[in-house]
Amino acid sequence: MSCLLNNPDKLAKAREEIDKQVGQERLLEESDIAGLPYLGNIISETFRLYPASPLLVPHFASEDCVVGGYLVPAHTMVLVNAYAIHRDPNLWDDPMSFKPERHSAAAGKVDGAKILTFGMGRRVCPGVGMANRLVAYTLGTLIQCFEWERVGEEEIDMTEGKGITMPKVKPLEAICVARPVVKNIIVS
Ligand code: HEM
């Protein structure tokens, strides 16, 4: 939501997609999510720039192994810096910009190996499907039901605080105004 408030054109595009696909007469449902690719692109782009677990979870080499050409001796703790990989200019065009369009089918499929928000391989997060659905369902419903605006002219402060899940230093404050669907649902 912070990224969208700093990029109102992207928020408007997501709202248009939801209005076209779902409308204002009923609430968005889980089954609508597959038909909302732009919403999915927004979530992928947010997970790229702000992975909730930027160093994933510590791994431990039980025996000597070679990863990407580097010897990892037995009993070494390995941390994967997903945050740095997701902002690596060798991997991403204009890496610091919030561009959901880069994940679109039209832009070509993003190599899944470049996005490590949920880890990868044998210990990949088993909750990935549930997490993606919940985030899409929640964000999609917030966009469908309310007009969102920044409190003032200033951009939302995205400064990252201390902590393993990268909290924002300044919690998000925003203005929301109910859209017609809220009245339609409550009245009916
Ligand atoms: C946005 C939400 C979530 C994010 C970003 C996330 C991210 C991660 C990451 C980075 C790991 C470590 C992968 C690794 O070892 O390299 C992990 C592991 C795990 N996650 Fe999630 N997760 C999310 C939601 C969930 C949900 C909803 C569940 C359960 C319903 C879940 C259950 C687990 C479990 C059990 C593991 C340990 C897997 C293992 O070590 O074999 N996660 N998650």
PDB file of C-alpha atoms and ligand atoms in Angstrom, residues 47 50-59 80 82 116-132 134-135, ligand 1:
ATOM      1  CA  PHE A  47       8.114  -8.729  -2.604  1.00  0.00           C
ATOM      2  CA  TYR A  50      10.781  -5.384   0.307  1.00  0.00           C
ATOM      3  CA  PRO A  51      11.203  -9.117   0.964  1.00  0.00           C
ATOM      4  CA  ALA A  52       9.625  -9.732   4.390  1.00  0.00           C
ATOM      5  CA  SER A  53      12.581 -11.921   5.331  1.00  0.00           C
ATOM      6  CA  PRO A  54      15.536 -10.158   3.638  1.00  0.00           C
ATOM      7  CA  LEU A  55      18.150 -12.703   4.746  1.00  0.00           C
ATOM      8  CA  LEU A  56      15.726 -15.641   4.517  1.00  0.00           C
ATOM      9  CA  VAL A  57      16.266 -18.114   7.358  1.00  0.00           C
ATOM     10  CA  PRO A  58      19.800 -19.164   8.350  1.00  0.00           C
ATOM     11  CA  HIS A  59      20.923 -22.408   6.710  1.00  0.00           C
ATOM     12  CA  VAL A  80      21.213 -15.661   1.577  1.00  0.00           C
ATOM     13  CA  ALA A  82      17.694 -11.874  -0.959  1.00  0.00           C
ATOM     14  CA  LEU A 116      13.807 -15.342  -3.399  1.00  0.00           C
ATOM     15  CA  THR A 117      11.137 -13.874  -1.122  1.00  0.00           C
ATOM     16  CA  PHE A 118      10.056 -17.370  -0.064  1.00  0.00           C
ATOM     17  CA  GLY A 119      13.458 -19.035  -0.387  1.00  0.00           C
ATOM     18  CA  MET A 120      14.013 -21.802  -2.891  1.00  0.00           C
ATOM     19  CA  GLY A 121      14.577 -25.532  -3.212  1.00  0.00           C
ATOM     20  CA  ARG A 122      13.980 -28.178  -0.587  1.00  0.00           C
ATOM     21  CA  ARG A 123      13.380 -25.704   2.263  1.00  0.00           C
ATOM     22  CA  VAL A 124      11.280 -23.243   0.270  1.00  0.00           C
ATOM     23  CA  CYS A 125       8.425 -21.734   2.295  1.00  0.00           C
ATOM     24  CA  PRO A 126       5.567 -24.264   2.197  1.00  0.00           C
ATOM     25  CA  GLY A 127       3.106 -21.413   2.863  1.00  0.00           C
ATOM     26  CA  VAL A 128       3.876 -19.613  -0.425  1.00  0.00           C
ATOM     27  CA  GLY A 129       0.526 -20.412  -2.054  1.00  0.00           C
ATOM     28  CA  MET A 130      -1.456 -19.388   1.002  1.00  0.00           C
ATOM     29  CA  ALA A 131       0.635 -16.241   1.544  1.00  0.00           C
ATOM     30  CA  ASN A 132       0.255 -15.091  -2.077  1.00  0.00           C
ATOM     31  CA  LEU A 134      -3.942 -13.877   1.344  1.00  0.00           C
ATOM     32  CA  VAL A 135      -1.891 -10.850   0.302  1.00  0.00           C
TER      33      VAL A 135
HETATM   34  C1  HEM B   1       4.356 -13.237   2.878  1.00  0.00           C
HETATM   35  C2  HEM B   1       4.367 -14.288   3.681  1.00  0.00           C
HETATM   36  C3  HEM B   1       5.545 -15.224   3.856  1.00  0.00           C
HETATM   37  C4  HEM B   1       6.866 -15.039   3.557  1.00  0.00           C
HETATM   38  C5  HEM B   1       7.547 -13.820   2.927  1.00  0.00           C
HETATM   39  C6  HEM B   1       7.565 -16.250   3.936  1.00  0.00           C
HETATM   40  C7  HEM B   1       8.923 -16.460   3.767  1.00  0.00           C
HETATM   41  C8  HEM B   1       9.602 -17.597   4.170  1.00  0.00           C
HETATM   42  C9  HEM B   1      11.020 -17.794   4.046  1.00  0.00           C
HETATM   43  C10 HEM B   1      11.997 -16.796   3.423  1.00  0.00           C
HETATM   44  C11 HEM B   1      11.308 -19.014   4.554  1.00  0.00           C
HETATM   45  C12 HEM B   1      12.707 -19.647   4.651  1.00  0.00           C
HETATM   46  C13 HEM B   1      13.101 -20.328   3.368  1.00  0.00           C
HETATM   47  C14 HEM B   1      14.517 -20.830   3.491  1.00  0.00           C
HETATM   48  O1  HEM B   1      14.794 -21.622   4.413  1.00  0.00           O
HETATM   49  O2  HEM B   1      15.346 -20.436   2.701  1.00  0.00           O
HETATM   50  C15 HEM B   1      10.076 -19.601   5.023  1.00  0.00           C
HETATM   51  C16 HEM B   1       9.978 -20.827   5.622  1.00  0.00           C
HETATM   52  C17 HEM B   1       8.811 -21.340   6.117  1.00  0.00           C
HETATM   53  N1  HEM B   1       7.550 -20.797   6.010  1.00  0.00           N
HETATM   54 FE1  HEM B   1       7.081 -19.013   5.159  1.00  0.00          FE
HETATM   55  N2  HEM B   1       6.662 -17.134   4.448  1.00  0.00           N
HETATM   56  C18 HEM B   1       5.412 -16.554   4.419  1.00  0.00           C
HETATM   57  C19 HEM B   1       4.223 -17.131   4.814  1.00  0.00           C
HETATM   58  C20 HEM B   1       4.097 -18.387   5.357  1.00  0.00           C
HETATM   59  C21 HEM B   1       2.832 -19.016   5.686  1.00  0.00           C
HETATM   60  C22 HEM B   1       1.453 -18.377   5.447  1.00  0.00           C
HETATM   61  C23 HEM B   1       3.136 -20.234   6.224  1.00  0.00           C
HETATM   62  C24 HEM B   1       2.251 -21.305   6.759  1.00  0.00           C
HETATM   63  C25 HEM B   1       0.938 -21.357   6.557  1.00  0.00           C
HETATM   64  C26 HEM B   1       4.589 -20.375   6.221  1.00  0.00           C
HETATM   65  C27 HEM B   1       5.279 -21.460   6.704  1.00  0.00           C
HETATM   66  C28 HEM B   1       6.659 -21.636   6.622  1.00  0.00           C
HETATM   67  C29 HEM B   1       7.382 -22.795   7.150  1.00  0.00           C
HETATM   68  C30 HEM B   1       6.779 -23.982   7.925  1.00  0.00           C
HETATM   69  C31 HEM B   1       8.741 -22.617   6.827  1.00  0.00           C
HETATM   70  C32 HEM B   1       9.922 -23.556   7.159  1.00  0.00           C
HETATM   71  C33 HEM B   1      10.140 -24.512   5.977  1.00  0.00           C
HETATM   72  C34 HEM B   1      11.348 -25.405   6.172  1.00  0.00           C
HETATM   73  O3  HEM B   1      12.322 -25.009   6.800  1.00  0.00           O
HETATM   74  O4  HEM B   1      11.346 -26.529   5.629  1.00  0.00           O
HETATM   75  N3  HEM B   1       5.129 -19.235   5.674  1.00  0.00           N
HETATM   76  N4  HEM B   1       9.046 -18.709   4.766  1.00  0.00           N
END
